[in-house]
Every structure is written in structure tokens, then in C-alpha cells.
Short mmCIF file of C-alpha atoms and ligand atoms in Angstrom, two decimals:
data_model
loop_
_atom_site.label_atom_id
_atom_site.label_comp_id
_atom_site.label_asym_id
_atom_site.label_seq_id
_atom_site.Cartn_x
_atom_site.Cartn_y
_atom_site.Cartn_z
CA UNK A 1 -36.53 59.73 -5.39
CA UNK A 2 -35.80 60.30 -8.55
CA UNK A 3 -38.55 60.25 -11.22
CA UNK A 4 -36.88 56.89 -12.76
CA UNK A 5 -37.34 55.38 -9.42
CA UNK A 6 -41.03 56.79 -8.44
CA UNK A 7 -41.32 54.96 -11.91
CA UNK A 8 -40.42 51.72 -11.62
CA UNK A 9 -41.86 51.42 -7.48
CA UNK A 10 -45.66 52.26 -8.76
CA UNK A 11 -45.51 49.80 -11.45
CA UNK A 12 -44.06 47.06 -9.37
CA UNK A 13 -46.67 48.00 -6.41
CA UNK A 14 -49.68 47.87 -8.97
CA UNK A 15 -48.27 44.59 -10.49
CA UNK A 16 -48.24 43.24 -6.93
CA UNK A 17 -51.16 44.42 -5.82
CA UNK A 18 -53.73 44.11 -8.90
CA UNK A 19 -51.91 40.61 -10.41
CA UNK A 20 -51.39 39.53 -6.46
CA UNK A 21 -47.34 38.56 -7.78
CA UNK A 22 -45.42 37.37 -4.83
CA UNK A 23 -41.98 39.37 -5.77
CA UNK A 24 -39.81 40.91 -4.03
CA UNK A 25 -38.43 43.63 -4.10
CA UNK A 26 -36.23 45.42 -0.88
CA UNK A 27 -33.44 43.06 0.22
CA UNK A 28 -30.95 42.95 3.13
CA UNK A 29 -27.37 41.60 2.93
CA UNK A 30 -25.79 40.87 6.37
CA UNK A 31 -21.89 41.94 5.75
CA UNK A 32 -21.56 40.58 9.24
CA UNK A 33 -22.57 39.26 12.22
CA UNK A 34 -19.15 41.12 14.49
CA UNK A 35 -19.54 43.88 16.62
CA UNK A 36 -18.00 46.80 18.20
CA UNK A 37 -20.65 46.87 20.97
CA UNK A 38 -23.13 44.35 23.21
CA UNK A 39 -26.51 46.25 23.12
CA UNK A 40 -28.48 44.52 25.66
CA UNK A 41 -31.40 44.27 22.49
CA UNK A 42 -29.33 42.71 20.27
CA UNK A 43 -29.89 39.15 19.60
CA UNK A 44 -27.38 39.16 16.06
CA UNK A 45 -24.42 40.33 17.34
CA UNK A 46 -20.88 38.14 17.38
CA UNK A 47 -22.24 34.93 16.62
CA UNK A 48 -19.06 33.84 14.27
CA UNK A 49 -17.14 37.49 14.06
CA UNK A 50 -17.38 36.31 9.91
CA UNK A 51 -16.48 39.07 7.71
CA UNK A 52 -17.64 38.06 5.09
CA UNK A 53 -15.50 38.48 2.08
CA UNK A 54 -16.00 41.02 -1.19
CA UNK A 55 -16.62 38.73 -3.14
CA UNK A 56 -19.22 36.40 -1.09
CA UNK A 57 -20.69 40.04 -0.84
CA UNK A 58 -20.58 40.51 -4.31
CA UNK A 59 -21.84 37.46 -5.42
CA UNK A 60 -25.05 37.72 -2.78
CA UNK A 61 -25.73 41.35 -3.93
CA UNK A 62 -25.46 39.72 -7.57
CA UNK A 63 -28.19 36.78 -6.50
CA UNK A 64 -30.51 39.55 -4.72
CA UNK A 65 -30.78 42.04 -8.42
CA UNK A 66 -30.79 38.97 -10.87
CA UNK A 67 -34.59 38.18 -8.06
CA UNK A 68 -35.80 41.85 -9.31
CA UNK A 69 -34.74 43.21 -5.80
CA UNK A 70 -33.86 47.29 -6.14
CA UNK A 71 -34.53 48.32 -3.08
CA UNK A 72 -31.25 46.53 -1.42
CA UNK A 73 -30.47 47.39 2.21
CA UNK A 74 -26.69 46.17 3.86
CA UNK A 75 -27.29 45.80 7.57
CA UNK A 76 -25.14 43.90 10.07
CA UNK A 77 -23.69 43.53 12.70
CA UNK A 78 -21.98 47.13 12.86
CA UNK A 79 -21.98 47.60 9.00
CA UNK A 80 -19.03 49.73 8.74
CA UNK A 81 -16.63 47.43 10.31
CA UNK A 82 -16.79 45.66 7.44
CA UNK A 83 -13.76 45.72 5.05
CA UNK A 84 -11.83 43.91 2.20
CA UNK A 85 -8.53 44.72 1.85
CA UNK A 86 -8.46 48.28 0.83
CA UNK A 87 -12.41 48.22 0.33
CA UNK A 88 -14.86 49.38 2.49
CA UNK A 89 -18.67 49.64 3.04
CA UNK A 90 -18.09 53.20 0.60
CA UNK A 91 -17.16 50.64 -1.83
CA UNK A 92 -20.45 48.61 -1.70
CA UNK A 93 -23.06 50.78 -1.63
CA UNK A 94 -21.02 52.55 -5.14
CA UNK A 95 -21.23 49.55 -6.64
CA UNK A 96 -24.26 48.29 -5.46
CA UNK A 97 -25.85 51.60 -7.13
CA UNK A 98 -23.07 50.71 -10.46
CA UNK A 99 -24.98 47.18 -10.05
CA UNK A 100 -28.42 48.89 -10.86
CA UNK A 101 -30.19 49.11 -7.11
CA UNK A 102 -32.39 52.15 -6.99
CA UNK A 103 -32.18 52.90 -2.84
CA UNK A 104 -29.15 51.55 -1.09
CA UNK A 105 -29.40 51.87 2.21
CA UNK A 106 -27.06 51.20 5.08
CA UNK A 107 -27.75 50.79 8.75
CA UNK A 108 -24.72 51.82 11.32
CA UNK A 109 -24.57 52.29 14.61
CA UNK A 110 -23.40 54.83 14.31
CA UNK A 111 -19.51 54.95 16.13
CA UNK A 112 -17.07 55.12 12.76
CA UNK A 113 -17.02 58.05 11.02
CA UNK A 114 -19.88 58.86 8.43
CA UNK A 115 -18.32 59.65 4.68
CA UNK A 116 -21.44 57.50 2.56
CA UNK A 117 -22.50 60.29 0.99
CA UNK A 118 -23.83 57.79 -2.28
CA UNK A 119 -26.07 56.15 0.54
CA UNK A 120 -29.89 56.75 0.00
CA UNK A 121 -29.89 56.84 3.84
CA UNK A 122 -27.49 56.10 6.80
CA UNK A 123 -30.37 54.29 9.10
CA UNK A 124 -28.03 55.50 12.41
CA UNK A 125 -29.24 53.86 15.30
CA UNK A 126 -30.05 56.16 18.54
CA UNK A 127 -32.23 54.63 20.99
CA UNK A 128 -33.52 57.47 22.78
CA UNK A 129 -32.55 60.61 24.88
CA UNK A 130 -28.01 60.11 26.08
CA UNK A 131 -28.95 58.54 29.65
CA UNK A 132 -31.88 55.75 28.13
CA UNK A 133 -29.19 55.20 24.17
CA UNK A 134 -26.24 54.59 26.80
CA UNK A 135 -28.25 51.97 28.78
CA UNK A 136 -28.79 50.39 26.13
CA UNK A 137 -26.09 50.82 23.69
CA UNK A 138 -22.98 51.26 26.42
CA UNK A 139 -21.57 54.56 26.67
CA UNK A 140 -21.67 55.95 22.77
CA UNK A 141 -23.92 58.66 22.45
CA UNK A 142 -21.71 61.73 22.47
CA UNK A 143 -19.76 59.92 20.44
CA UNK A 144 -22.34 58.98 17.42
CA UNK A 145 -23.27 63.29 18.20
CA UNK A 146 -19.79 64.11 16.96
CA UNK A 147 -19.82 61.55 13.81
CA UNK A 148 -22.95 63.38 13.16
CA UNK A 149 -22.25 66.68 12.90
CA UNK A 150 -19.12 65.80 11.53
CA UNK A 151 -20.75 63.30 9.07
CA UNK A 152 -20.05 64.55 5.11
CA UNK A 153 -23.76 64.45 4.23
CA UNK A 154 -27.24 65.06 5.32
CA UNK A 155 -29.14 61.65 4.18
CA UNK A 156 -29.09 60.73 8.24
CA UNK A 157 -32.01 59.18 9.46
CA UNK A 158 -32.15 57.54 12.85
CA UNK A 159 -33.92 54.42 13.75
CA UNK A 160 -35.35 53.43 17.00
CA UNK A 161 -35.83 50.02 18.62
CA UNK A 162 -38.57 51.00 20.83
CA UNK A 163 -38.58 48.37 23.69
CA UNK A 164 -38.87 48.74 28.08
CA UNK A 165 -36.03 50.96 28.86
CA UNK A 166 -36.37 53.60 26.35
CA UNK A 167 -40.01 53.52 25.56
CA UNK A 168 -40.34 57.14 27.38
CA UNK A 169 -37.68 58.06 25.27
CA UNK A 170 -39.81 58.69 21.75
CA UNK A 171 -40.34 62.39 22.08
CA UNK A 172 -37.00 63.09 22.67
CA UNK A 173 -35.48 60.97 19.63
CA UNK A 174 -38.19 62.60 17.84
CA UNK A 175 -37.25 66.38 18.55
CA UNK A 176 -33.50 65.72 18.56
CA UNK A 177 -34.03 64.34 14.80
CA UNK A 178 -36.04 67.88 14.32
CA UNK A 179 -32.87 69.66 15.83
CA UNK A 180 -29.46 68.29 14.39
CA UNK A 181 -28.14 68.77 11.39
CA UNK A 182 -27.43 66.01 8.69
CA UNK A 183 -29.85 64.19 10.19
CA UNK A 184 -33.37 63.66 7.78
CA UNK A 185 -35.73 61.60 9.77
CA UNK A 186 -35.98 59.43 11.93
CA UNK A 187 -38.30 55.57 11.63
CA UNK A 188 -38.81 53.56 14.74
CA UNK A 189 -39.30 49.89 15.19
CA UNK A 190 -41.38 47.97 18.56
CA UNK A 191 -38.42 45.69 19.96
CA UNK A 192 -39.33 41.91 18.21
CA UNK A 193 -38.32 39.29 21.35
CA UNK A 194 -35.85 37.15 20.83
CA UNK A 195 -36.00 34.38 23.55
CA UNK A 196 -32.92 35.81 25.28
CA UNK A 197 -34.32 39.52 24.92
CA UNK A 198 -38.40 39.04 26.31
CA UNK A 199 -37.98 40.93 29.07
CA UNK A 200 -37.77 43.78 27.09
CA UNK A 201 -41.03 43.75 24.87
CA UNK A 202 -43.66 46.09 25.15
CA UNK A 203 -47.14 45.15 26.45
CA UNK A 204 -50.48 46.81 24.02
CA UNK A 205 -50.68 49.80 26.12
CA UNK A 206 -47.13 50.97 26.09
CA UNK A 207 -47.12 50.35 21.93
CA UNK A 208 -50.03 52.63 22.17
CA UNK A 209 -48.64 54.89 24.90
CA UNK A 210 -45.58 55.11 21.50
CA UNK A 211 -47.71 55.42 18.97
CA UNK A 212 -49.58 58.07 20.55
CA UNK A 213 -46.48 59.70 20.99
CA UNK A 214 -45.47 59.31 17.17
CA UNK A 215 -48.22 60.80 15.96
CA UNK A 216 -48.76 63.36 18.36
CA UNK A 217 -45.27 64.56 17.06
CA UNK A 218 -45.82 63.05 13.15
CA UNK A 219 -48.74 66.34 13.72
CA UNK A 220 -46.04 69.13 15.27
CA UNK A 221 -44.02 68.54 12.61
CA UNK A 222 -41.38 66.03 13.53
CA UNK A 223 -39.98 64.25 10.16
CA UNK A 224 -41.51 60.75 10.96
CA UNK A 225 -40.42 58.53 8.33
CA UNK A 226 -43.11 55.85 9.18
CA UNK A 227 -46.82 55.70 8.38
CA UNK A 228 -49.20 56.09 11.08
CA UNK A 229 -52.33 55.17 9.14
CA UNK A 230 -50.56 50.67 10.10
CA UNK A 231 -49.95 51.51 13.84
CA UNK A 232 -53.50 50.07 14.55
CA UNK A 233 -51.72 46.91 12.50
CA UNK A 234 -48.11 47.39 14.53
CA UNK A 235 -50.06 47.85 18.41
CA UNK A 236 -52.23 44.19 17.77
CA UNK A 237 -50.18 42.51 16.36
CA UNK A 238 -52.82 42.12 13.41
CA UNK A 239 -50.51 42.53 10.35
CA UNK A 240 -49.83 39.38 8.16
CA UNK A 241 -46.01 37.80 8.39
CA UNK A 242 -44.14 37.63 6.91
CA UNK A 243 -43.37 39.70 4.57
CA UNK A 244 -43.10 38.61 0.83
CA UNK A 245 -41.10 41.44 -0.65
CA UNK A 246 -38.84 41.28 1.45
CA UNK A 247 -35.71 38.63 1.30
CA UNK A 248 -32.29 38.88 3.50
CA UNK A 249 -29.23 37.24 2.64
CA UNK A 250 -26.56 35.90 5.07
CA UNK A 251 -23.55 33.81 4.80
CA UNK A 252 -25.54 32.29 0.74
CA UNK A 253 -28.71 31.87 3.35
CA UNK A 254 -31.66 33.22 1.65
CA UNK A 255 -34.82 33.69 3.32
CA UNK A 256 -37.91 35.07 3.10
CA UNK A 257 -38.69 39.08 5.60
CA UNK A 258 -36.21 38.68 8.03
CA UNK A 259 -33.09 36.17 9.53
CA UNK A 260 -35.19 35.60 12.16
CA UNK A 261 -38.12 33.57 10.40
CA UNK A 262 -36.77 30.99 11.79
CA UNK A 263 -37.35 31.32 15.04
CA UNK A 264 -40.50 29.70 16.44
CA UNK A 265 -43.28 32.18 17.91
CA UNK A 266 -41.42 35.00 16.41
CA UNK A 267 -43.73 36.89 13.98
CA UNK A 268 -46.71 36.72 15.47
CA UNK A 269 -44.97 39.17 17.53
CA UNK A 270 -42.75 40.78 15.18
CA UNK A 271 -42.29 44.82 16.11
CA UNK A 272 -40.37 45.72 12.66
CA UNK A 273 -42.52 48.17 11.16
CA UNK A 274 -41.22 47.55 7.69
CA UNK A 275 -43.35 44.21 7.92
CA UNK A 276 -46.26 45.72 8.84
CA UNK A 277 -45.91 48.88 6.05
CA UNK A 278 -45.03 46.41 3.42
CA UNK A 279 -48.11 44.46 3.88
CA UNK A 280 -50.37 46.90 4.13
CA UNK A 281 -49.20 48.42 1.00
CA UNK A 282 -49.57 45.27 -0.90
CA UNK A 283 -52.74 44.24 0.18
CA UNK A 284 -54.03 47.11 -1.54
CA UNK A 285 -54.42 49.39 1.29
CA UNK A 286 -55.14 53.11 -0.18
CA UNK A 287 -55.33 54.40 3.02
CA UNK A 288 -51.24 53.38 3.52
CA UNK A 289 -50.43 53.32 -0.35
CA UNK A 290 -51.27 57.34 -0.13
CA UNK A 291 -49.37 57.46 3.45
CA UNK A 292 -46.52 56.18 2.09
CA UNK A 293 -46.51 57.85 -1.30
CA UNK A 294 -46.83 61.04 0.99
CA UNK A 295 -43.34 60.31 3.30
CA UNK A 296 -41.16 58.72 0.69
CA UNK A 297 -41.11 61.59 -1.76
CA UNK A 298 -40.59 63.83 1.07
CA UNK A 299 -37.54 61.71 3.02
CA UNK A 300 -35.78 59.79 0.22
C1 SAM B 1 -28.77 44.31 14.53
S1 SAM B 1 -28.24 46.52 14.18
C2 SAM B 1 -27.80 45.71 12.40
C3 SAM B 1 -26.98 47.30 12.50
C4 SAM B 1 -25.70 47.93 13.24
N1 SAM B 1 -24.86 47.33 14.50
C5 SAM B 1 -27.26 49.13 14.28
O1 SAM B 1 -27.07 49.02 15.77
O2 SAM B 1 -27.36 49.74 14.36
C6 SAM B 1 -29.67 46.61 12.92
C7 SAM B 1 -31.28 47.27 13.64
O3 SAM B 1 -31.94 46.17 14.60
C8 SAM B 1 -32.25 47.06 15.84
N2 SAM B 1 -32.87 45.99 16.87
C9 SAM B 1 -31.52 44.83 17.01
N3 SAM B 1 -32.42 43.94 18.21
C10 SAM B 1 -34.03 44.40 17.09
C11 SAM B 1 -34.80 43.28 18.38
N4 SAM B 1 -34.51 42.51 19.17
N5 SAM B 1 -36.31 43.81 17.70
C12 SAM B 1 -35.91 45.42 17.24
N6 SAM B 1 -34.53 45.48 16.32
C13 SAM B 1 -33.50 45.23 16.87
C14 SAM B 1 -30.98 47.42 16.30
O4 SAM B 1 -31.29 48.83 16.98
C15 SAM B 1 -30.60 48.26 14.71
O5 SAM B 1 -30.89 49.60 14.76
S1 SF4 B 2 -24.52 47.80 17.57
FE1 SF4 B 2 -26.11 47.08 16.23
S2 SF4 B 2 -25.38 44.87 16.02
FE2 SF4 B 2 -23.99 45.97 17.23
S3 SF4 B 2 -25.30 44.64 19.21
FE3 SF4 B 2 -25.76 46.88 19.52
S4 SF4 B 2 -28.19 46.26 17.62
FE4 SF4 B 2 -26.39 44.53 18.00
S1 SF4 B 3 -42.31 38.99 10.58
FE1 SF4 B 3 -40.85 37.81 11.31
S2 SF4 B 3 -38.90 37.21 9.97
FE2 SF4 B 3 -40.14 38.48 9.26
S3 SF4 B 3 -38.91 40.44 10.47
FE3 SF4 B 3 -40.50 40.17 10.98
S4 SF4 B 3 -40.07 38.21 13.01
FE4 SF4 B 3 -38.49 38.43 11.52
#
């Protein structure tokens, strides 16, 4: 993170905490729900199959920028399937940076060639060792690892959604993040149980076991892009929801926090680590803020 971005984020954080401001800082544009995979835990793929055109995506980026958002995520569906004429995901990242977004991240399933050096982070979903990843995501592990080894930049961060299938593979993913070239870190989420994937949700005891493993791996020096000071809130789902500093825009519709906000009862069972982390930061939780400063300057 450069000095200008750091100073901006600090000033935003101080204003939000001191004056209890609720302005958003993090925004996500959903480029498409089209996807080449159909993972067992996912409820958002291939519902419409529409790839939103460049003009619409650009307008949505501008809308978020005008709202004061400076951390931008592109998500899907599969982001690397986004095209409009000659334009692809790389053009969108370059455009977002030119527009003034300070941090631009892309979430991907990693099954396409990775040539995205302009992104701050490529959040690449890895859901276990080969066996468990493939059980969740189909036979894609070897292709993903090949694409990572051929990536043109080292800005990759694994993104693992922990569920009943892969909960015992957290250690392996940490070790893979530590030992794989071009991978900077791993970031975790717990499965958020949409109505059609309820059976994959972890119990409180299982979440605690996962957090214990993550803490142990952090202590052993594994590169983990999460804040252990929020684990108790995540295990017990005692963080405030939704996160008002985050918004998502999909097909012109803006939602606070996530596109999941309208699903009855889901927020109370939310497994997204960013929600627990951001809500504690903006509540002014000093322990979380100090850990965040240490962690973010290491990985972004
Ligand atoms: C919806 S995918 C879109 C981007 C890309 N196709 C991918 O798989 O990374 C974004 C992230 O959400 C995660 N995810 C999907 N359903 C989830 C759920 N119910 N709870 C938690 N994470 C989930 C995926 O594993 C992935 O890391
Ligand atoms: S690759 Fe991403 S969008 Fe596609 S099905 Fe899997 S989690 Fe969902
Ligand atoms: S708090 Fe609610 S809207 Fe936000 S990510 Fe969690 S489930 Fe989705």
C-alpha cells in the first residue's frame, strides 16, 4: 500500500470512528453471473448468464467512485469470462485505477490465464488440497496450479470458503500459500448458508477448530490475510451486520454489504470475514485496528 492510500484510509477510518459516519469505502461490481464452473457451495452462478456491457460496468464504477468508494472489487460469476469486444478484465482494472480507485482487486476461480499485474490482489479461490478442492469445484486443481505458476505477477492471494467438505484442509491451504511462487497470502471465509446450501454450514465448534488451526498457522509464519482478533466474533456470529461501509452493485442495483442482503435470516449466519473485520474496525476496536494496520501493510 503506498503512502497516499495509507493516509487516505487512515483519515477515512478516523472520521468514521470519531464522527460515527456511515459512508462506504469498499465497493464490488458484479460483472456477470456467467461461470464455467458449478461449485457445490455456490448459489450465485449462471442465474441469468448475462455479461454486462462495458458502458454499464463503467457507469457502475463511476457511481461507486462518486459515492466515495476507493477500494474496488470485481466479482462474478467468473470475472475472467468478462469481455466486451476487445476489452477484458485487465482493461477494467486499468480503467478503475485511472478513475482514482486506490485499491483494485479481482476475484477469480483461477481457471483462465493470469495476466493481471495492475490488480493489487487477485483473490483466487482455492478450496482445499487437490482432493477436497476438486470435490467442491470439479477437476480444476491442477489447471489452477499451472496458471499460477505461469502468472505474470506475484499479486495472488488464495481465497478459501471453508465448509463441511473442506474444513480439514485449512492447514494444507496455508502451507500451499506459503510455498507457492506468485502467491502472497491466503484469506478465509466461512460458508454463508444460502437456502440451497444449508447443509455445508459449519457448527460453532467446527468454526472454532478452524480458527484454532488458522491461529496456529499464523504463529508459525504462514501468510494469512485475516485478523485473528475478530475470530471470537466470527465463531459465534456476534459481529454487527450488515457492514455499512461496504456496497455491491449488480445490474444497476446497489445493495449495502453484499448481494445476499435480501435473503431472510442470512446475515445472522454470515461467514464473510470482511464483514466481521470491517465492522470491528469502524466500531473503533483498537486491537483490531492495530492488527489491521500490521496485516494490510504486509500484504497489499
Ligand atoms: C461467487 S465467487 C465469484 C468469483 C469466482 N468465480 C470465484 O469462484 O472466485 C466469489 C467467492 O465467493 C465464494 N463463495 C461462494 N459461495 C459462498 C458462500 N455461500 N459462502 C462463502 N463464500 C462463498 C467463492 O468460493 C469465491 O471465493
Ligand atoms: S467459480 Fe465462483 S461463481 Fe463459479 S460456481 Fe464457483 S464460486 Fe460460483
Ligand atoms: S452481512 Fe449479510 S449482506 Fe453482508 S455479506 Fe453477510 S450475509 Fe451478505
